PDB file of C-alpha atoms in Angstrom:
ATOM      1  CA  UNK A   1     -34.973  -7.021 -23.045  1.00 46.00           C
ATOM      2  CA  UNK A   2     -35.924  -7.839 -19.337  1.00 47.00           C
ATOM      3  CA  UNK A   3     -35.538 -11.617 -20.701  1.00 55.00           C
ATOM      4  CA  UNK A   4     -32.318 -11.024 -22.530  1.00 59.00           C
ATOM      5  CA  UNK A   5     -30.504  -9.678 -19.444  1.00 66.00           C
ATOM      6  CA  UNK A   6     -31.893 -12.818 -16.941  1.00 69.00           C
ATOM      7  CA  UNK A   7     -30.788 -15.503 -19.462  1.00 78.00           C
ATOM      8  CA  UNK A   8     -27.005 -13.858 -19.811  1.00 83.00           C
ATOM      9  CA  UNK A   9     -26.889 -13.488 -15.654  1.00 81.00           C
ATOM     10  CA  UNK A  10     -27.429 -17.252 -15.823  1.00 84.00           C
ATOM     11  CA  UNK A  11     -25.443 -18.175 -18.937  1.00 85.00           C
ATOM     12  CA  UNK A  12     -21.969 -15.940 -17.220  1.00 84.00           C
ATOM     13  CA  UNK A  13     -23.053 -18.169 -13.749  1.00 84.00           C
ATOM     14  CA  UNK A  14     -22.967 -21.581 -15.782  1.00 84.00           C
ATOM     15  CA  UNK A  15     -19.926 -20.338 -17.611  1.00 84.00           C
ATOM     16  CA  UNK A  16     -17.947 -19.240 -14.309  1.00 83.00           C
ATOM     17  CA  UNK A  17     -19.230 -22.619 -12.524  1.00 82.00           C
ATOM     18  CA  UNK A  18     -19.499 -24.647 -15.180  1.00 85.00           C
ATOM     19  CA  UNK A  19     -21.872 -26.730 -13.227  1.00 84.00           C
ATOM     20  CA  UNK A  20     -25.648 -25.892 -13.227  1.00 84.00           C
ATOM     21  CA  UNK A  21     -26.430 -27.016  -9.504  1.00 85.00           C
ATOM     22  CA  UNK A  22     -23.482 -24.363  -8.404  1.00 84.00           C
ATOM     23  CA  UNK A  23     -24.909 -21.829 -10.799  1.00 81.00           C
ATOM     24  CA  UNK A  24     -28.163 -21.805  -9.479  1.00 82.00           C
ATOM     25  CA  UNK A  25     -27.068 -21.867  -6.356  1.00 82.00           C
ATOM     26  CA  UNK A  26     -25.004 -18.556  -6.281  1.00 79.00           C
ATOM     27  CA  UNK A  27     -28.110 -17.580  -8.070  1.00 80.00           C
ATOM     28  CA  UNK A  28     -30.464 -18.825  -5.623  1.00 83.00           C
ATOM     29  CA  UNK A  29     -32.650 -20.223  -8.129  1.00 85.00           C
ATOM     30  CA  UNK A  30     -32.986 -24.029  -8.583  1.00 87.00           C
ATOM     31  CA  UNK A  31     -31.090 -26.255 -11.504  1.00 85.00           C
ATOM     32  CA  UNK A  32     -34.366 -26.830 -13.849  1.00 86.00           C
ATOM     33  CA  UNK A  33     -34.589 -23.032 -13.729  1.00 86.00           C
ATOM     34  CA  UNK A  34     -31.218 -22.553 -14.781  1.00 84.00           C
ATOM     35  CA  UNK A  35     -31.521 -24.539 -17.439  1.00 84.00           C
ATOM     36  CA  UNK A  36     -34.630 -23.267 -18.934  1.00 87.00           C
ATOM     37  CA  UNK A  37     -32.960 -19.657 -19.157  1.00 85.00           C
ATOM     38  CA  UNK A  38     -30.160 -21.120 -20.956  1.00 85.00           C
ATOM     39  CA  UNK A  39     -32.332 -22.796 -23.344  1.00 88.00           C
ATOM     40  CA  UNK A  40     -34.846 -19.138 -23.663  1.00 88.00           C
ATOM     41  CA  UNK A  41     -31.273 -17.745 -24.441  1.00 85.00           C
ATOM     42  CA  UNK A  42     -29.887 -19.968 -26.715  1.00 85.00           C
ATOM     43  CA  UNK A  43     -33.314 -19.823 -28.872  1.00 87.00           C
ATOM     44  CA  UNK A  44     -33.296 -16.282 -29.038  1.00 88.00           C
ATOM     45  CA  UNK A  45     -29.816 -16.679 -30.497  1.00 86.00           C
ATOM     46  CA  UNK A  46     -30.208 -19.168 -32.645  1.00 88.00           C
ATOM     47  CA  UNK A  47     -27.127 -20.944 -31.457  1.00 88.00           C
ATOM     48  CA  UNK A  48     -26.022 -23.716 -28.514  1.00 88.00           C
ATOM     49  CA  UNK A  49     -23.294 -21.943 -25.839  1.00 86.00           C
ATOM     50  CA  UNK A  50     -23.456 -25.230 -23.629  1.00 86.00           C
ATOM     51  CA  UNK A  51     -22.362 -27.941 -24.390  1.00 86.00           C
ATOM     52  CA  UNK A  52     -24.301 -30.395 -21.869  1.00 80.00           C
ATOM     53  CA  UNK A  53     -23.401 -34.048 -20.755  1.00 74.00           C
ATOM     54  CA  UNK A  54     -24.342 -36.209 -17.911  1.00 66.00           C
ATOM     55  CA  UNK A  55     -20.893 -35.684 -16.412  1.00 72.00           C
ATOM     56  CA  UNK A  56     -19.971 -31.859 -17.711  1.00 75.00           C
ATOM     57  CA  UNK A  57     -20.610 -28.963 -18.782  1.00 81.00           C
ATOM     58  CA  UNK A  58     -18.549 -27.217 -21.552  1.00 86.00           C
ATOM     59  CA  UNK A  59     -19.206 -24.015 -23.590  1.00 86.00           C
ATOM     60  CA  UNK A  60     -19.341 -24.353 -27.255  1.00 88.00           C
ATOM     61  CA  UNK A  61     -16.659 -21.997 -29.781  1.00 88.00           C
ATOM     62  CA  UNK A  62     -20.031 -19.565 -29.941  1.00 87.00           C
ATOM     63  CA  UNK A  63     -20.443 -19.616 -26.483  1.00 82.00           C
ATOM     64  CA  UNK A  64     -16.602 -19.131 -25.515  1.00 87.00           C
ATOM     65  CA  UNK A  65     -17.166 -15.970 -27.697  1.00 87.00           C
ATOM     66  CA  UNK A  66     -19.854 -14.766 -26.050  1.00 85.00           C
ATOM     67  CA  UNK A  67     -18.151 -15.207 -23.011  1.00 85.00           C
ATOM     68  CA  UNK A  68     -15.472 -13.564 -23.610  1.00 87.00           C
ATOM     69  CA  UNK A  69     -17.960 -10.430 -25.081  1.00 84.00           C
ATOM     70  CA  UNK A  70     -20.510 -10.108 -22.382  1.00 82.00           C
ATOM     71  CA  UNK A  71     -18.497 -11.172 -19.477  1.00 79.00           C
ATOM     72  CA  UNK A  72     -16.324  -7.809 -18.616  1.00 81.00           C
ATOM     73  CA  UNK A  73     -19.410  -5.014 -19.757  1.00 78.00           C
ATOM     74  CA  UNK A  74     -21.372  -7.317 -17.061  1.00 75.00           C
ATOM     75  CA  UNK A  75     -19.415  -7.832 -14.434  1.00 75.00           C
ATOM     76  CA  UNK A  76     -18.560  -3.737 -14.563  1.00 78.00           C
ATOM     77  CA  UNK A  77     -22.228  -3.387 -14.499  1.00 75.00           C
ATOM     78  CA  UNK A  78     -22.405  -5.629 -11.356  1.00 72.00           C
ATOM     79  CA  UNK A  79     -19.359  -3.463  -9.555  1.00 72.00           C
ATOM     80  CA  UNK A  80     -21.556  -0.128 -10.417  1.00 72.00           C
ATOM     81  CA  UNK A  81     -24.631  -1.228  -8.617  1.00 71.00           C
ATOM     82  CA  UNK A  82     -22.347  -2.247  -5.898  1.00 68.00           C
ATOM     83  CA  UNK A  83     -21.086   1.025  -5.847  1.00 68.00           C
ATOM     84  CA  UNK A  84     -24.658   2.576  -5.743  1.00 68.00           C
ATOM     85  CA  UNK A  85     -25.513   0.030  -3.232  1.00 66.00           C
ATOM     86  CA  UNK A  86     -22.314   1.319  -0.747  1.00 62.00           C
ATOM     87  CA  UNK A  87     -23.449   4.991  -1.000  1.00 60.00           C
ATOM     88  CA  UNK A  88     -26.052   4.136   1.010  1.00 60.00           C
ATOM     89  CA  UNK A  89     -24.218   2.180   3.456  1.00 69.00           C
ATOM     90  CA  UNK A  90     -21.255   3.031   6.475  1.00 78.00           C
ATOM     91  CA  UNK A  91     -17.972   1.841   5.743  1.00 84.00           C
ATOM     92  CA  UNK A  92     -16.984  -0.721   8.375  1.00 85.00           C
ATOM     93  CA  UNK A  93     -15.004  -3.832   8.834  1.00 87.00           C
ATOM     94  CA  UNK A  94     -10.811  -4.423   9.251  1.00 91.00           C
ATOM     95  CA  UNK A  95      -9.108  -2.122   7.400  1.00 93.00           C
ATOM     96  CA  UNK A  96      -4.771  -4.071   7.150  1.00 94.00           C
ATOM     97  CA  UNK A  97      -2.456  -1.407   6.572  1.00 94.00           C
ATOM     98  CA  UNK A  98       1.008  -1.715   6.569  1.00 94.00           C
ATOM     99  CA  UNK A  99       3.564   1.171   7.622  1.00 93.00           C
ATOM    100  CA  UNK A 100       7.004   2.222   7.368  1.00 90.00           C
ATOM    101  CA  UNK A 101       8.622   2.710  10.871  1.00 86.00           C
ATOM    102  CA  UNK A 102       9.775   5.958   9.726  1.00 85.00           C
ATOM    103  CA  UNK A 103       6.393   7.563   8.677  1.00 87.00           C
ATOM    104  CA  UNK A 104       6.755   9.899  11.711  1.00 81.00           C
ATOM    105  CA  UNK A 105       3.871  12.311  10.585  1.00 81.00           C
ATOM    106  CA  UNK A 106       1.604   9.503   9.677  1.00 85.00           C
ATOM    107  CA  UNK A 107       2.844   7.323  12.947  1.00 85.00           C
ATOM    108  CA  UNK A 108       1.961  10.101  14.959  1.00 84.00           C
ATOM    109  CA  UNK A 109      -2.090   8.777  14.906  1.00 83.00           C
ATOM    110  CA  UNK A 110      -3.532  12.552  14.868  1.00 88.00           C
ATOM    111  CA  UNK A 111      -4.604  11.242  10.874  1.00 90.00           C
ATOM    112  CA  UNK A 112      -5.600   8.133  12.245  1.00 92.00           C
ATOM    113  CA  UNK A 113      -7.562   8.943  15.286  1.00 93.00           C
ATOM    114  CA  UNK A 114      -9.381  11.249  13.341  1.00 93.00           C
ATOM    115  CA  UNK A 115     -10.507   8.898  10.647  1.00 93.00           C
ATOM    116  CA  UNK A 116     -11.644   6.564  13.840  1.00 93.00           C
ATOM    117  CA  UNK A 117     -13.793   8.927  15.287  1.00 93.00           C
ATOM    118  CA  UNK A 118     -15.360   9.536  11.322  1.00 91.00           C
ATOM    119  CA  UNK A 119     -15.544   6.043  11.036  1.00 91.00           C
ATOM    120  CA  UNK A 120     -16.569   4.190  14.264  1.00 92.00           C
ATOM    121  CA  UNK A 121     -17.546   0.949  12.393  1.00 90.00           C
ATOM    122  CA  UNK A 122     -13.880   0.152  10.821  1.00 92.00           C
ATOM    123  CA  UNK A 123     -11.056  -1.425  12.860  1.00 93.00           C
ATOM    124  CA  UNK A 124      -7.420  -0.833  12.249  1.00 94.00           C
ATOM    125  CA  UNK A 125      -4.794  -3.482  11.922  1.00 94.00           C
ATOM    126  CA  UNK A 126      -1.805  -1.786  11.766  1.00 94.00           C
ATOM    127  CA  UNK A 127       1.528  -3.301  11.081  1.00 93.00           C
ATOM    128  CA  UNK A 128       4.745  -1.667  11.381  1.00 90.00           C
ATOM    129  CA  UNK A 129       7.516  -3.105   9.382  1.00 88.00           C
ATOM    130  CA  UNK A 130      10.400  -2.408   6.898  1.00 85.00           C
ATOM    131  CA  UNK A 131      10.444  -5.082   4.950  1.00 84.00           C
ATOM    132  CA  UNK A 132       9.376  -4.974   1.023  1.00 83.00           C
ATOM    133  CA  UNK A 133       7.004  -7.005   0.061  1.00 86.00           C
ATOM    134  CA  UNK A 134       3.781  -7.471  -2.116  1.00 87.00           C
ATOM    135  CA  UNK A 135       0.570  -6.052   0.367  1.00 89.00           C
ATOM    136  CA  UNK A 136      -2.196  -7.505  -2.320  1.00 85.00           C
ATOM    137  CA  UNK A 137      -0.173 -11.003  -2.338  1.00 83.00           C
ATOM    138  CA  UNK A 138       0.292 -10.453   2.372  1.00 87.00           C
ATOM    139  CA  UNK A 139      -3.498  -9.825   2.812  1.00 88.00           C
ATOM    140  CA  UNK A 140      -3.197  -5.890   3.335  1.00 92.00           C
ATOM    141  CA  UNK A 141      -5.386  -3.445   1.812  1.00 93.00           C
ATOM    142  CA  UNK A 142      -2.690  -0.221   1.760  1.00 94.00           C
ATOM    143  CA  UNK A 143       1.075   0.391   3.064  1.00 94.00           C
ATOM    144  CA  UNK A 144       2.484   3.630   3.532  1.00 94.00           C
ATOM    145  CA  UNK A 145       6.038   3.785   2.156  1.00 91.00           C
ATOM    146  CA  UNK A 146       8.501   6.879   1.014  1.00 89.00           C
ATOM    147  CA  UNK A 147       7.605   7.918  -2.787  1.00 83.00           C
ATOM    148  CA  UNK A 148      10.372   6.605  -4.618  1.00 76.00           C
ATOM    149  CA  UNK A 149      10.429   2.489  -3.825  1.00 73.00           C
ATOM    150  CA  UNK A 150       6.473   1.968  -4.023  1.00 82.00           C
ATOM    151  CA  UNK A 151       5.530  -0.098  -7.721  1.00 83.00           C
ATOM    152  CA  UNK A 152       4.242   2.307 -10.442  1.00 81.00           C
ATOM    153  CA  UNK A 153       1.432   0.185 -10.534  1.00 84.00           C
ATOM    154  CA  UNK A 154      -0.171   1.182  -7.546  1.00 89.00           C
ATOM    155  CA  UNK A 155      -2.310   4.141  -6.919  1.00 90.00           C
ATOM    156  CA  UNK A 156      -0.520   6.551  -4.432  1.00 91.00           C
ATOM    157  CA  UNK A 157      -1.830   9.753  -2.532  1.00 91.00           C
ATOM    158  CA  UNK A 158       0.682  12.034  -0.301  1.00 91.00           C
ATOM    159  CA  UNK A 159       0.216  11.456   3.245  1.00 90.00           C
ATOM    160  CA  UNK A 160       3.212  13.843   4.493  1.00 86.00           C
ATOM    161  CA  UNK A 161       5.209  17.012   3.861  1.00 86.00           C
ATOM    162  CA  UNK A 162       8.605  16.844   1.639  1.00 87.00           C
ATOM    163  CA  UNK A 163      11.272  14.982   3.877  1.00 89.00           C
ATOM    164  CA  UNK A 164      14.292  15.462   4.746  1.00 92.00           C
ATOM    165  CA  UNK A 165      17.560  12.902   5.975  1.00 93.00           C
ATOM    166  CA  UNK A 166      20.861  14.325   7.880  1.00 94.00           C
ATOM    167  CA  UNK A 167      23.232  13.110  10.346  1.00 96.00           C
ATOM    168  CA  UNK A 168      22.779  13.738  13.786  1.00 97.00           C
ATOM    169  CA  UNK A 169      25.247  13.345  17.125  1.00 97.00           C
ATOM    170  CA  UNK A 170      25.472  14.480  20.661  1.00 97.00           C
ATOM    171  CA  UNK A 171      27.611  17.469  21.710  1.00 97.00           C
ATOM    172  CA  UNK A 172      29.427  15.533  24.009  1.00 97.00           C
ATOM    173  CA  UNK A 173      30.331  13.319  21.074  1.00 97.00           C
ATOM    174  CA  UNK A 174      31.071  16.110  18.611  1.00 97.00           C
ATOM    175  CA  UNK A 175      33.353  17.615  21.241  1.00 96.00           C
ATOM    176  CA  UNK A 176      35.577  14.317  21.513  1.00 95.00           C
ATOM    177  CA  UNK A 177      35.922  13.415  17.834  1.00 95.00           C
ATOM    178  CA  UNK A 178      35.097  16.967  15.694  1.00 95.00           C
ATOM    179  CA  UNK A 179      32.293  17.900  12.987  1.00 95.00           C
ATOM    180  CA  UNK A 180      32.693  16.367  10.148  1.00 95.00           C
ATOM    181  CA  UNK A 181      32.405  18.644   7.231  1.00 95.00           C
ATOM    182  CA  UNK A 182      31.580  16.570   4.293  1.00 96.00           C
ATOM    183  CA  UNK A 183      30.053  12.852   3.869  1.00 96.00           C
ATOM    184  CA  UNK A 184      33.720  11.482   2.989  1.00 93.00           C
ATOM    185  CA  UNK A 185      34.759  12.342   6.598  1.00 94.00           C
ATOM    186  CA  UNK A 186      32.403   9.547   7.843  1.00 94.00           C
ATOM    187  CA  UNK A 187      34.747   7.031   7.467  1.00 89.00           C
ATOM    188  CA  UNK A 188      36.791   8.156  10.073  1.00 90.00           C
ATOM    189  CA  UNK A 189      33.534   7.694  12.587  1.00 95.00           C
ATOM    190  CA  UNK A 190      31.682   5.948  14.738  1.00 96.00           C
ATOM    191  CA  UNK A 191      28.742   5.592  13.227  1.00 96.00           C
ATOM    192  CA  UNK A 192      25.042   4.071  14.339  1.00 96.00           C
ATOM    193  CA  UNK A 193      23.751   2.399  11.449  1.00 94.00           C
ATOM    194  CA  UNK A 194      20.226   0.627  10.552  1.00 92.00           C
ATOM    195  CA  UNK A 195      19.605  -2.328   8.819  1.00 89.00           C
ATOM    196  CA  UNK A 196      16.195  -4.225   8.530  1.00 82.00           C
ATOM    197  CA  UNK A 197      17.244  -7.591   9.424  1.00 82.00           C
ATOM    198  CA  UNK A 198      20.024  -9.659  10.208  1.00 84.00           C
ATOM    199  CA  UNK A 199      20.817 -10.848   7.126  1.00 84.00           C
ATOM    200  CA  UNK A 200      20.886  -7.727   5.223  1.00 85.00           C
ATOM    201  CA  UNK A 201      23.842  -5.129   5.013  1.00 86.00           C
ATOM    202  CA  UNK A 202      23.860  -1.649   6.897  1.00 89.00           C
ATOM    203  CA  UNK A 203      21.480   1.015   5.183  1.00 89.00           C
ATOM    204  CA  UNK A 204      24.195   3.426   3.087  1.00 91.00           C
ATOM    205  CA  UNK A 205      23.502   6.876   4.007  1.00 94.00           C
ATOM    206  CA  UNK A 206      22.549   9.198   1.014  1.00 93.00           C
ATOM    207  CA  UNK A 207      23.913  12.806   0.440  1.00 96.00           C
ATOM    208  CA  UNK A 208      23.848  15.260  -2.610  1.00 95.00           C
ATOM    209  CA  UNK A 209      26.540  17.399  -4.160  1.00 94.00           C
ATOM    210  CA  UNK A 210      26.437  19.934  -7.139  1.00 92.00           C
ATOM    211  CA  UNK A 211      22.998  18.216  -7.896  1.00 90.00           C
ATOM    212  CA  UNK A 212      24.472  14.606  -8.202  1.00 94.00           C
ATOM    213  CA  UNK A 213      23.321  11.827  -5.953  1.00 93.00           C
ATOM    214  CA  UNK A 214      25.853   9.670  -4.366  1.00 94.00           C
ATOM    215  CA  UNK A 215      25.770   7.558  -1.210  1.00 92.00           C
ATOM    216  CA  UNK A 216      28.670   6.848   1.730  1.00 92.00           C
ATOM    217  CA  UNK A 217      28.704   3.070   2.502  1.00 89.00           C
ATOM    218  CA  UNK A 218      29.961   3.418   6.712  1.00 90.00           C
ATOM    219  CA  UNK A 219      31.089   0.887   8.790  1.00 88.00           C
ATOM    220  CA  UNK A 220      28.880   0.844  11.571  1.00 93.00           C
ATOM    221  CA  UNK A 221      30.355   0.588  15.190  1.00 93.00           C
ATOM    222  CA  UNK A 222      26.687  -0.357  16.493  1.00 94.00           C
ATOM    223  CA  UNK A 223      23.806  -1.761  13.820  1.00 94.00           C
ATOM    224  CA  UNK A 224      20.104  -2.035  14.824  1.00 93.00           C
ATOM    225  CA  UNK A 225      16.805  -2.249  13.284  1.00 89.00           C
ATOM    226  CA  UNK A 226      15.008  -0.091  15.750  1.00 89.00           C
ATOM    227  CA  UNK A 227      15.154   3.620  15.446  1.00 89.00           C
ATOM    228  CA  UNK A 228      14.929   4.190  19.136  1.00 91.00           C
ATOM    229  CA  UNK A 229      17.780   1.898  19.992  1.00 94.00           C
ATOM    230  CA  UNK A 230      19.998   4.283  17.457  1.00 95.00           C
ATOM    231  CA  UNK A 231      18.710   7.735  18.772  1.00 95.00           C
ATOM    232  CA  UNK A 232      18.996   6.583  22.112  1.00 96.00           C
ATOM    233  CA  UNK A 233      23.190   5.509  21.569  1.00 97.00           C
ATOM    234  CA  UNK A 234      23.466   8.687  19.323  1.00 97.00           C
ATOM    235  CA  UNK A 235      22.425  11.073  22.029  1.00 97.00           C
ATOM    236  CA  UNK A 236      24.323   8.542  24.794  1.00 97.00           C
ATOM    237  CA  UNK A 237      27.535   9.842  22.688  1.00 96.00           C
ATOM    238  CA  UNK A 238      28.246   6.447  20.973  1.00 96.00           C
ATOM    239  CA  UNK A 239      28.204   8.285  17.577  1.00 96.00           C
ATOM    240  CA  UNK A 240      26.865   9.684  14.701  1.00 97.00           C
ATOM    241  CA  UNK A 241      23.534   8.533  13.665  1.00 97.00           C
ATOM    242  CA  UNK A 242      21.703   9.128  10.080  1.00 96.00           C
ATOM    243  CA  UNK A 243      17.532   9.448   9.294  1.00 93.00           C
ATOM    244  CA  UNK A 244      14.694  11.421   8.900  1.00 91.00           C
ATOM    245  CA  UNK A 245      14.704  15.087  10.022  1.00 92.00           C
ATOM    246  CA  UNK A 246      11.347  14.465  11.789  1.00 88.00           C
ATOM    247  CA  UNK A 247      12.066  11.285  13.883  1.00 90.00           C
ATOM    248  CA  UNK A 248      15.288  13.537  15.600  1.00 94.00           C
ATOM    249  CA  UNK A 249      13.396  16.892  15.546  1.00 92.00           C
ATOM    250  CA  UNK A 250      11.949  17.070  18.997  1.00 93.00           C
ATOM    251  CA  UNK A 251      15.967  15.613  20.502  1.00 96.00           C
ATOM    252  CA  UNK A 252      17.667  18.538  18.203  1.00 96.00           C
ATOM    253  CA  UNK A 253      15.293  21.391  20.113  1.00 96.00           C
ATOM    254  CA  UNK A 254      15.907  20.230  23.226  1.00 96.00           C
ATOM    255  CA  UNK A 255      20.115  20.348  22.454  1.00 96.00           C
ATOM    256  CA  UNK A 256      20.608  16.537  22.931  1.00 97.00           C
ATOM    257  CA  UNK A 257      21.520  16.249  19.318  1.00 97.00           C
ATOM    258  CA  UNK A 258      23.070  18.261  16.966  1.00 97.00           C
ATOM    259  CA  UNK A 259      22.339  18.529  13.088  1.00 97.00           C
ATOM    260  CA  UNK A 260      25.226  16.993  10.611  1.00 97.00           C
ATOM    261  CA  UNK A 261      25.975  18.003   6.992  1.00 96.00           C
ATOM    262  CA  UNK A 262      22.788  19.434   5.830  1.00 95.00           C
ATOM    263  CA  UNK A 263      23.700  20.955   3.010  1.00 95.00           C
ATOM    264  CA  UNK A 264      24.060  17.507   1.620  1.00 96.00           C
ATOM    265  CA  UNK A 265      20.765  16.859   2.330  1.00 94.00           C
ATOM    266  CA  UNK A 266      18.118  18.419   0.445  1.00 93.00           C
ATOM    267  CA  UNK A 267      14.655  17.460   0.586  1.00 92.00           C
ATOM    268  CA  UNK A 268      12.452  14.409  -1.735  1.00 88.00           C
ATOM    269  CA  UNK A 269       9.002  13.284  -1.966  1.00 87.00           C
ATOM    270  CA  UNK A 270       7.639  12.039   1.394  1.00 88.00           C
ATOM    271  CA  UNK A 271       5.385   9.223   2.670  1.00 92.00           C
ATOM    272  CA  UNK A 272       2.246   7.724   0.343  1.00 93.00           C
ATOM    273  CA  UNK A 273      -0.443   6.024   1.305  1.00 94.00           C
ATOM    274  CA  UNK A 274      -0.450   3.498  -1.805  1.00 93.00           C
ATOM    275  CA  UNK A 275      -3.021   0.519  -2.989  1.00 92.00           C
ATOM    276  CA  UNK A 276      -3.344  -1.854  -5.720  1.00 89.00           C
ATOM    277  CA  UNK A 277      -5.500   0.013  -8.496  1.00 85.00           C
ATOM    278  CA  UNK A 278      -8.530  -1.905  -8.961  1.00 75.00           C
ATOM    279  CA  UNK A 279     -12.353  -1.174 -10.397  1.00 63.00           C
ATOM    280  CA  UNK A 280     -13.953  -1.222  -7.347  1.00 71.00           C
ATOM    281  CA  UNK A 281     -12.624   0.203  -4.148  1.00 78.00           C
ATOM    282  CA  UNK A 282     -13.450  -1.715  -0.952  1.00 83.00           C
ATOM    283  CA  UNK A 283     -15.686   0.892   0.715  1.00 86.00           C
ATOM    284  CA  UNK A 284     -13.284   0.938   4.335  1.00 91.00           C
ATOM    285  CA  UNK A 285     -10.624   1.799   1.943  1.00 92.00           C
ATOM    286  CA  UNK A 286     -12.322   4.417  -0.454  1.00 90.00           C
ATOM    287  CA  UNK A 287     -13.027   5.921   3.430  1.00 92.00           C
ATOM    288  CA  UNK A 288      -9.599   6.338   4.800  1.00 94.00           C
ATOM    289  CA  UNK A 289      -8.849   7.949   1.205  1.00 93.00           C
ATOM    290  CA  UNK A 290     -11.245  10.725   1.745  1.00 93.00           C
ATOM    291  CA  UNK A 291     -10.301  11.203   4.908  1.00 92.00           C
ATOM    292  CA  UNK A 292      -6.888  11.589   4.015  1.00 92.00           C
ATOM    293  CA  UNK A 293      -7.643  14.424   1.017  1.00 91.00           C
ATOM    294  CA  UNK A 294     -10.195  16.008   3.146  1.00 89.00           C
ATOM    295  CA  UNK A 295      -7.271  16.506   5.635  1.00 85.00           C
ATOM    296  CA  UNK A 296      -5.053  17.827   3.531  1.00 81.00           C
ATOM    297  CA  UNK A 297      -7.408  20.456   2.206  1.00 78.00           C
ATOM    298  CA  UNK A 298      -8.000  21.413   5.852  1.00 70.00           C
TER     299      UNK A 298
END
């Protein structure tokens, strides 16, 4: 049994390599060994999987079959004992996460600093971006991004309340050009919008009515991509400004803005941490995931 198990490690590292110098390398055993596994193997078998030449090395029809049999049960045996291997061990290492600039609660770094101090060996690289894009294809091992535009492939775990969008202006504003009382009014605004790059139109601002979805496409007097740029014209009096009820919530209790049209604007699935699903975790990963649920229990 012990014998069976060596000679298919070495016949999946001549497979994958398809070279036995390179196969007992990553093997750290030397070439003559190598090949007199594969032969123990092939004897036991009854049956050639290599096809050897002085130039190549090929696997026969039986031995793409075998390949193709043993290859995935091993290599899942492999990631288990890696697994085992990693309970024993601290997560550490740079942990690439990419963030939406409006993930207020998870931008605030409470979650964060507390997974530091759990996890002094890891180092976050943090990017902060709007942009869509693929994070496995960009190097990064999560994003956090609102519910509804992450991939359905991806696993995704809450990492905020329900949210909330409405309208927000100043007073001084509000008293020079009215309230408006429904989205349809906007028109007849100045309105702050946001846009993620130049080449890409304004952000159209998204209300409900009688339970049907429906979104008001203004024509911004001032367009930005940076939120602070926006709140800071909004509560300046240049207009009326739309996003997230957290990122204006400390400006509407001190009275510098004023909520708009919230009953259009009823509350959807927050921010999610989200990752490409895969058999094996990285271990700095898997540990910012348990931080996260063990937070959320708390």
């Amino acid at each position: 049994m012990v014998d069976d198990l060596e000679g298919i490690s070495v016949f999946l590292a001549v497979a994958e390599a398809r070279n036995f110098r390179l196969a007992g390398e990553r093997l750290g055993v030397t070439r003559s060994a190598v090949s007199q596994a594969l032969q123990r193997l092939e004897d036991r078998l009854g049956v050639a999987l290599v096809q050897r030449t002085t130039r190549s090395v090929s696997l026969t029809e039986a031995g793409e079959v075998f390949f193709e049999a043993v290859g995935p049960s091993v290599r899942r045996v492999r990631d288990a004992m890696q697994t085992v291997r990693e309970m024993q061990a601290r997560p550490s290492g740079l942990l690439r996460i990419t963030v939406s600039s409006i993930a207020e609660s998870f931008l605030s770094g409470t979650l964060l600093a507390g997974f530091m101090q759990a996890c002094p060996e890891i180092k976050l690289d943090i990017t902060i971006t709007d942009d869509e894009f693929d994070i496995v294809e960009a190097g990064f091992d999560a994003g956090v991004r609102l519910g509804e535009v992450i991939e359905q492939d991806m696993v995704a775990i809450s990492v905020s309340e329900r949210q909330r969008q409405y309208a927000v202006a100043s007073p001084a504003y509000l008293e020079r050009r009215g309230r408006p009382r429904h989205p349809g009014e906007l028109q007849g605004h100045a309105c702050i919008g946001w846009r993620p790059r130049p080449d890409t139109a304004p952000y159209r601002w998204e209300f409900t009515e009688n339970d049907r979805d429906f979104d008001v496409s203004v024509d911004p007097a001032v367009t930005t991509n940076d939120m602070g740029m926006m709140i800071r014209m909004a509560c300046a009096g240049a207009g009326i400004t739309f996003g997230m009820v957290e990122t204006f919530q400390s400006y509407v209790e001190r009275g510098e803005l004023v909520p708009l049209l919230e009953d259009f604007c009823p509350p959807f699935p927050g921010f999610y941490l989200y990752y490409p699903r895969r058999q094996r975790q990285p271990l700095k990963l898997r540990a910012l995931v348990d931080h996260i649920r063990t937070s959320a229990r708390r």
